[in-house]
Amino acid sequence: MQQMLEATARAEDRHFWFRGLRRHAGTWLKAALPRGSAPRILDCGAGTGRNLDWLGTIGPAAGVELDPAGLAAGRAAGRRLVRASVTRLPVADASMDVVTSFDVLYCLDAEDERAAIREMFRVLRPGGLLLANVAALDVLRGAHSTLTHEVRRYTPDRLRTRLEAAGFAVVRMSFTNMATFPVALAVRVLDRLTGRAAKASDADLRVPPWPVNAAFDAGLRLEHALMRVTDLPIGSSILCLARKPDGAERVERLAPARGAGAATAATAARA
């Protein structure tokens, strides 16, 4: 895990994949929140805390991370991180307006995955939002999966089942990284055919040469525009927005084109 977080810290400002994730996630979250709100946000499994930089422009944000390498990198950058496990969040019941989970659930065993989802549900206020990103499709397992200690990859149905079992209502779900999917599929299949899949590799986390990185980033920008009007049928990741029902409202699916939603305001997590 330390190798993965160190590689992430080197790449996440410039790598097309991280840029695409921040673009998609930021748009979805802002569309789902009332204009002018300042929601309390907790990033669960924050890694280096890089996502706190943009989450903090939406509302007071803090992160929970267990790995010392992630904590060290994040704190060196002045990010608000608390050392704790996602399976036992150091936050009071119903105290958060938004919780996020970016590429964390897939590396937890089944029991810890259920516990983490239950904890995110617990700390959200009624009507609060969960924004989660996960790795998609078993066919994409490769050397990167070994590096990240990947336990599973998801389909939309698998992720929906996990979230609904904990009480969440899914608002919107879409594959992402469709623009880069053919290349990712070719690389992962080659990994398995050559036996490289069994060896941890941070190759996917190295920033490609500028022309390649720029081309992939442009493809993900086009994908981002497309997602304003429709969900994507395939991709290497799945982005999901879900809500903790408040017992009174009927949760409606967030149409890609309209961007309505609900959640309210204010402060960050504390240890």
Tab-separated table of C-alpha atoms in Angstrom:
chain	number	residue	atom	x	y	z
A	1	MET	CA	0.000	0.000	0.000
A	2	GLN	CA	2.845	2.392	0.764
A	3	GLN	CA	4.212	1.942	-2.770
A	4	MET	CA	0.798	2.728	-4.220
A	5	LEU	CA	0.324	5.869	-2.121
A	6	GLU	CA	3.799	7.153	-2.903
A	7	ALA	CA	3.172	6.636	-6.623
A	8	THR	CA	-0.220	8.330	-6.260
A	9	ALA	CA	1.333	11.368	-4.573
A	10	ARG	CA	3.728	11.790	-7.509
A	11	ALA	CA	1.006	11.495	-10.163
A	12	GLU	CA	-2.311	12.830	-8.892
A	13	ASP	CA	-1.824	16.481	-9.848
A	14	ARG	CA	-1.022	15.790	-13.509
A	15	HIS	CA	-2.213	12.294	-14.455
A	16	PHE	CA	-5.223	12.257	-16.801
A	17	TRP	CA	-7.065	9.649	-14.669
A	18	PHE	CA	-7.000	11.738	-11.490
A	19	ARG	CA	-7.978	14.864	-13.393
A	20	GLY	CA	-10.920	13.030	-14.891
A	21	LEU	CA	-12.062	11.712	-11.519
A	22	ARG	CA	-11.994	15.180	-9.949
A	23	ARG	CA	-13.860	16.626	-12.936
A	24	HIS	CA	-16.648	14.028	-12.861
A	25	ALA	CA	-16.976	13.880	-9.080
A	26	GLY	CA	-16.956	17.652	-8.617
A	27	THR	CA	-19.668	18.192	-11.212
A	28	TRP	CA	-21.939	15.512	-9.764
A	29	LEU	CA	-21.564	16.715	-6.199
A	30	LYS	CA	-22.137	20.387	-7.004
A	31	ALA	CA	-25.212	19.509	-9.072
A	32	ALA	CA	-26.704	17.532	-6.191
A	33	LEU	CA	-26.218	20.234	-3.547
A	34	PRO	CA	-28.333	23.357	-3.063
A	35	ARG	CA	-26.702	26.472	-4.474
A	36	GLY	CA	-24.823	28.376	-1.811
A	37	SER	CA	-24.713	25.523	0.709
A	38	ALA	CA	-21.581	24.681	2.698
A	39	PRO	CA	-21.935	20.966	3.481
A	40	ARG	CA	-19.849	19.140	6.061
A	41	ILE	CA	-17.767	16.653	4.055
A	42	LEU	CA	-15.851	13.571	5.164
A	43	ASP	CA	-13.561	11.745	2.706
A	44	CYS	CA	-13.313	8.117	3.825
A	45	GLY	CA	-9.989	6.529	2.919
A	46	ALA	CA	-8.502	9.825	1.815
A	47	GLY	CA	-5.034	8.579	0.839
A	48	THR	CA	-2.822	11.651	0.476
A	49	GLY	CA	-5.849	13.899	0.949
A	50	ARG	CA	-5.526	15.425	-2.525
A	51	ASN	CA	-9.292	15.342	-3.027
A	52	LEU	CA	-9.728	17.502	0.058
A	53	ASP	CA	-8.313	20.389	-1.978
A	54	TRP	CA	-11.362	20.528	-4.255
A	55	LEU	CA	-13.845	19.197	-1.703
A	56	GLY	CA	-12.830	22.099	0.512
A	57	THR	CA	-14.046	24.560	-2.117
A	58	ILE	CA	-17.549	23.090	-1.679
A	59	GLY	CA	-17.670	22.923	2.116
A	60	PRO	CA	-15.584	22.249	5.248
A	61	ALA	CA	-13.807	18.962	4.488
A	62	ALA	CA	-11.700	16.483	6.428
A	63	GLY	CA	-10.353	13.053	5.594
A	64	VAL	CA	-9.889	9.724	7.347
A	65	GLU	CA	-6.824	7.658	6.424
A	66	LEU	CA	-5.075	4.741	8.129
A	67	ASP	CA	-1.850	4.376	6.145
A	68	PRO	CA	1.135	6.366	7.513
A	69	ALA	CA	2.436	7.180	4.007
A	70	GLY	CA	-0.848	8.814	3.001
A	71	LEU	CA	-1.088	10.703	6.278
A	72	ALA	CA	2.472	11.991	5.975
A	73	ALA	CA	1.992	13.207	2.403
A	74	GLY	CA	-1.335	14.836	3.198
A	75	ARG	CA	-0.248	16.551	6.370
A	76	ALA	CA	2.891	17.844	4.662
A	77	ALA	CA	0.552	19.540	2.189
A	78	GLY	CA	-1.495	21.046	5.024
A	79	ARG	CA	-4.562	18.845	4.529
A	80	ARG	CA	-6.883	17.971	7.395
A	81	LEU	CA	-6.475	14.231	7.971
A	82	VAL	CA	-7.373	12.024	10.907
A	83	ARG	CA	-5.764	8.603	11.415
A	84	ALA	CA	-8.596	6.081	11.556
A	85	SER	CA	-10.118	3.155	9.710
A	86	VAL	CA	-13.047	3.499	7.322
A	87	THR	CA	-14.635	0.602	9.201
A	88	ARG	CA	-14.800	2.690	12.381
A	89	LEU	CA	-15.143	6.372	11.578
A	90	PRO	CA	-14.323	8.752	14.465
A	91	VAL	CA	-17.386	10.866	13.772
A	92	ALA	CA	-20.725	11.214	15.546
A	93	ASP	CA	-23.946	9.755	14.182
A	94	ALA	CA	-25.765	11.893	11.594
A	95	SER	CA	-23.093	14.615	11.720
A	96	MET	CA	-22.025	14.786	8.043
A	97	ASP	CA	-23.815	16.198	5.019
A	98	VAL	CA	-21.602	14.431	2.463
A	99	VAL	CA	-19.309	11.423	2.635
A	100	THR	CA	-17.023	10.426	-0.208
A	101	SER	CA	-15.170	7.213	-0.987
A	102	PHE	CA	-12.761	7.280	-3.912
A	103	ASP	CA	-11.375	3.866	-4.878
A	104	VAL	CA	-11.381	2.416	-1.388
A	105	LEU	CA	-14.208	-0.137	-1.201
A	106	TYR	CA	-12.698	-2.467	-3.770
A	107	CYS	CA	-9.619	-3.194	-1.626
A	108	LEU	CA	-11.596	-4.177	1.501
A	109	ASP	CA	-12.540	-7.744	2.299
A	110	ALA	CA	-16.266	-8.537	2.356
A	111	GLU	CA	-16.743	-7.922	6.078
A	112	ASP	CA	-14.820	-4.629	6.052
A	113	GLU	CA	-16.621	-3.490	2.894
A	114	ARG	CA	-19.986	-3.954	4.620
A	115	ALA	CA	-18.699	-2.249	7.773
A	116	ALA	CA	-17.355	0.758	5.819
A	117	ILE	CA	-20.654	1.265	3.987
A	118	ARG	CA	-22.596	0.959	7.255
A	119	GLU	CA	-20.279	3.524	8.858
A	120	MET	CA	-20.767	6.000	6.018
A	121	PHE	CA	-24.524	5.548	6.365
A	122	ARG	CA	-24.297	6.052	10.134
A	123	VAL	CA	-22.378	9.336	10.049
A	124	LEU	CA	-24.573	10.903	7.358
A	125	ARG	CA	-27.515	13.008	8.424
A	126	PRO	CA	-30.897	11.961	6.975
A	127	GLY	CA	-30.935	13.225	3.396
A	128	GLY	CA	-27.123	13.324	3.271
A	129	LEU	CA	-25.166	12.247	0.205
A	130	LEU	CA	-22.598	9.543	-0.530
A	131	LEU	CA	-20.362	9.945	-3.574
A	132	ALA	CA	-18.363	6.783	-4.317
A	133	ASN	CA	-15.966	5.770	-7.072
A	134	VAL	CA	-14.999	2.119	-7.547
A	135	ALA	CA	-13.056	-0.057	-9.961
A	136	ALA	CA	-15.248	-1.694	-12.606
A	137	LEU	CA	-15.427	-5.082	-14.316
A	138	ASP	CA	-13.511	-8.237	-13.460
A	139	VAL	CA	-12.037	-8.371	-16.973
A	140	LEU	CA	-9.879	-5.359	-16.061
A	141	ARG	CA	-7.906	-7.096	-13.323
A	142	GLY	CA	-4.160	-6.712	-13.894
A	143	ALA	CA	-0.845	-5.722	-12.323
A	144	HIS	CA	-2.397	-2.542	-10.949
A	145	SER	CA	-4.895	-4.732	-9.065
A	146	THR	CA	-2.031	-6.487	-7.298
A	147	LEU	CA	-0.447	-3.160	-6.345
A	148	THR	CA	-3.691	-1.839	-4.819
A	149	HIS	CA	-4.572	-5.094	-3.040
A	150	GLU	CA	-7.756	-5.217	-5.060
A	151	VAL	CA	-10.275	-7.694	-3.649
A	152	ARG	CA	-13.068	-7.170	-6.171
A	153	ARG	CA	-14.215	-5.065	-9.074
A	154	TYR	CA	-17.804	-3.936	-9.436
A	155	THR	CA	-20.652	-3.911	-11.881
A	156	PRO	CA	-23.432	-1.350	-11.381
A	157	ASP	CA	-25.694	-4.085	-9.996
A	158	ARG	CA	-23.046	-5.249	-7.502
A	159	LEU	CA	-22.479	-1.743	-6.196
A	160	ARG	CA	-26.187	-0.942	-6.029
A	161	THR	CA	-26.834	-4.139	-4.066
A	162	ARG	CA	-24.109	-3.299	-1.509
A	163	LEU	CA	-25.363	0.258	-0.991
A	164	GLU	CA	-29.051	-0.589	-0.818
A	165	ALA	CA	-28.346	-3.352	1.712
A	166	ALA	CA	-27.000	-0.652	4.039
A	167	GLY	CA	-30.059	1.562	3.506
A	168	PHE	CA	-28.836	3.934	0.784
A	169	ALA	CA	-31.001	4.954	-2.148
A	170	VAL	CA	-29.044	5.312	-5.387
A	171	VAL	CA	-29.614	8.655	-7.100
A	172	ARG	CA	-27.319	8.267	-10.111
A	173	MET	CA	-24.726	5.763	-11.300
A	174	SER	CA	-22.545	5.669	-14.394
A	175	PHE	CA	-19.445	4.028	-15.767
A	176	THR	CA	-16.574	6.479	-16.278
A	177	ASN	CA	-13.289	6.364	-18.223
A	178	MET	CA	-15.055	5.052	-21.317
A	179	ALA	CA	-12.675	7.107	-23.470
A	180	THR	CA	-9.667	5.175	-22.178
A	181	PHE	CA	-11.427	1.823	-21.754
A	182	PRO	CA	-10.073	0.130	-24.931
A	183	VAL	CA	-6.475	0.874	-23.947
A	184	ALA	CA	-7.061	-0.203	-20.338
A	185	LEU	CA	-8.650	-3.460	-21.495
A	186	ALA	CA	-5.747	-4.248	-23.842
A	187	VAL	CA	-3.160	-3.563	-21.133
A	188	ARG	CA	-4.952	-5.643	-18.492
A	189	VAL	CA	-5.518	-8.607	-20.816
A	190	LEU	CA	-1.837	-8.494	-21.796
A	191	ASP	CA	-0.924	-8.426	-18.096
A	192	ARG	CA	-2.758	-11.673	-17.549
A	193	LEU	CA	-1.508	-13.368	-20.690
A	194	THR	CA	2.125	-12.606	-19.833
A	195	GLY	CA	1.844	-13.360	-16.118
A	196	ARG	CA	2.535	-9.734	-15.160
A	197	ALA	CA	-0.848	-9.485	-13.417
A	198	ALA	CA	0.555	-11.360	-10.423
A	199	LYS	CA	3.322	-8.782	-9.925
A	200	ALA	CA	2.550	-5.424	-8.351
A	201	SER	CA	3.266	-2.568	-10.756
A	202	ASP	CA	2.790	1.178	-10.461
A	203	ALA	CA	2.945	1.630	-14.247
A	204	ASP	CA	-0.677	2.837	-14.348
A	205	LEU	CA	0.215	5.565	-11.850
A	206	ARG	CA	3.093	6.994	-13.833
A	207	VAL	CA	2.229	10.132	-15.737
A	208	PRO	CA	2.446	9.271	-19.463
A	209	PRO	CA	4.505	11.388	-21.872
A	210	TRP	CA	2.893	14.784	-22.387
A	211	PRO	CA	1.219	14.076	-25.783
A	212	VAL	CA	-0.328	10.841	-24.490
A	213	ASN	CA	-1.446	12.365	-21.195
A	214	ALA	CA	-2.937	15.347	-23.023
A	215	ALA	CA	-4.765	13.132	-25.531
A	216	PHE	CA	-6.310	10.962	-22.813
A	217	ASP	CA	-7.231	14.053	-20.799
A	218	ALA	CA	-8.959	15.511	-23.856
A	219	GLY	CA	-10.884	12.265	-24.305
A	220	LEU	CA	-12.064	12.385	-20.694
A	221	ARG	CA	-13.113	16.018	-21.128
A	222	LEU	CA	-15.335	14.980	-24.021
A	223	GLU	CA	-16.662	12.135	-21.886
A	224	HIS	CA	-17.421	14.619	-19.124
A	225	ALA	CA	-19.481	16.712	-21.543
A	226	LEU	CA	-21.362	13.594	-22.664
A	227	MET	CA	-22.171	12.681	-19.064
A	228	ARG	CA	-24.068	15.934	-18.699
A	229	VAL	CA	-26.800	14.409	-20.861
A	230	THR	CA	-26.472	10.641	-20.379
A	231	ASP	CA	-24.853	7.882	-18.358
A	232	LEU	CA	-22.081	5.828	-19.965
A	233	PRO	CA	-22.550	2.148	-20.898
A	234	ILE	CA	-18.984	0.988	-20.223
A	235	GLY	CA	-15.757	2.144	-18.589
A	236	SER	CA	-13.015	1.175	-16.171
A	237	SER	CA	-14.626	2.858	-13.143
A	238	ILE	CA	-18.116	3.397	-11.743
A	239	LEU	CA	-19.198	6.655	-10.130
A	240	CYS	CA	-22.234	6.554	-7.868
A	241	LEU	CA	-24.254	9.186	-6.029
A	242	ALA	CA	-26.534	7.848	-3.282
A	243	ARG	CA	-28.597	9.358	-0.510
A	244	LYS	CA	-29.500	8.384	3.033
A	245	PRO	CA	-33.301	8.647	3.006
A	246	ASP	CA	-34.836	10.933	5.614
A	247	GLY	CA	-37.925	8.804	6.066
A	248	ALA	CA	-40.220	11.328	4.466
A	249	GLU	CA	-38.927	12.097	1.002
A	250	ARG	CA	-39.172	9.920	-2.086
A	251	VAL	CA	-35.663	9.667	-3.535
A	252	GLU	CA	-35.710	10.425	-7.249
A	253	ARG	CA	-33.025	9.595	-9.754
A	254	LEU	CA	-30.866	12.565	-10.686
A	255	ALA	CA	-31.294	13.067	-14.411
A	256	PRO	CA	-27.923	13.775	-16.102
A	257	ALA	CA	-29.199	16.913	-17.803
A	258	ARG	CA	-30.873	18.603	-14.904
A	259	GLY	CA	-28.593	18.391	-11.858
A	260	ALA	CA	-31.130	18.684	-9.039
A	261	GLY	CA	-30.555	17.162	-5.636
A	262	ALA	CA	-30.639	17.744	-1.950
A	263	ALA	CA	-28.278	18.034	0.959
A	264	THR	CA	-27.534	20.863	3.356
A	265	ALA	CA	-24.852	22.667	5.139
A	266	ALA	CA	-21.848	22.961	7.304
A	267	THR	CA	-18.501	21.985	9.301
A	268	ALA	CA	-15.806	19.296	9.051
A	269	ALA	CA	-15.021	16.081	10.866
A	270	ARG	CA	-13.122	15.915	14.062
A	271	ALA	CA	-11.055	13.170	15.654
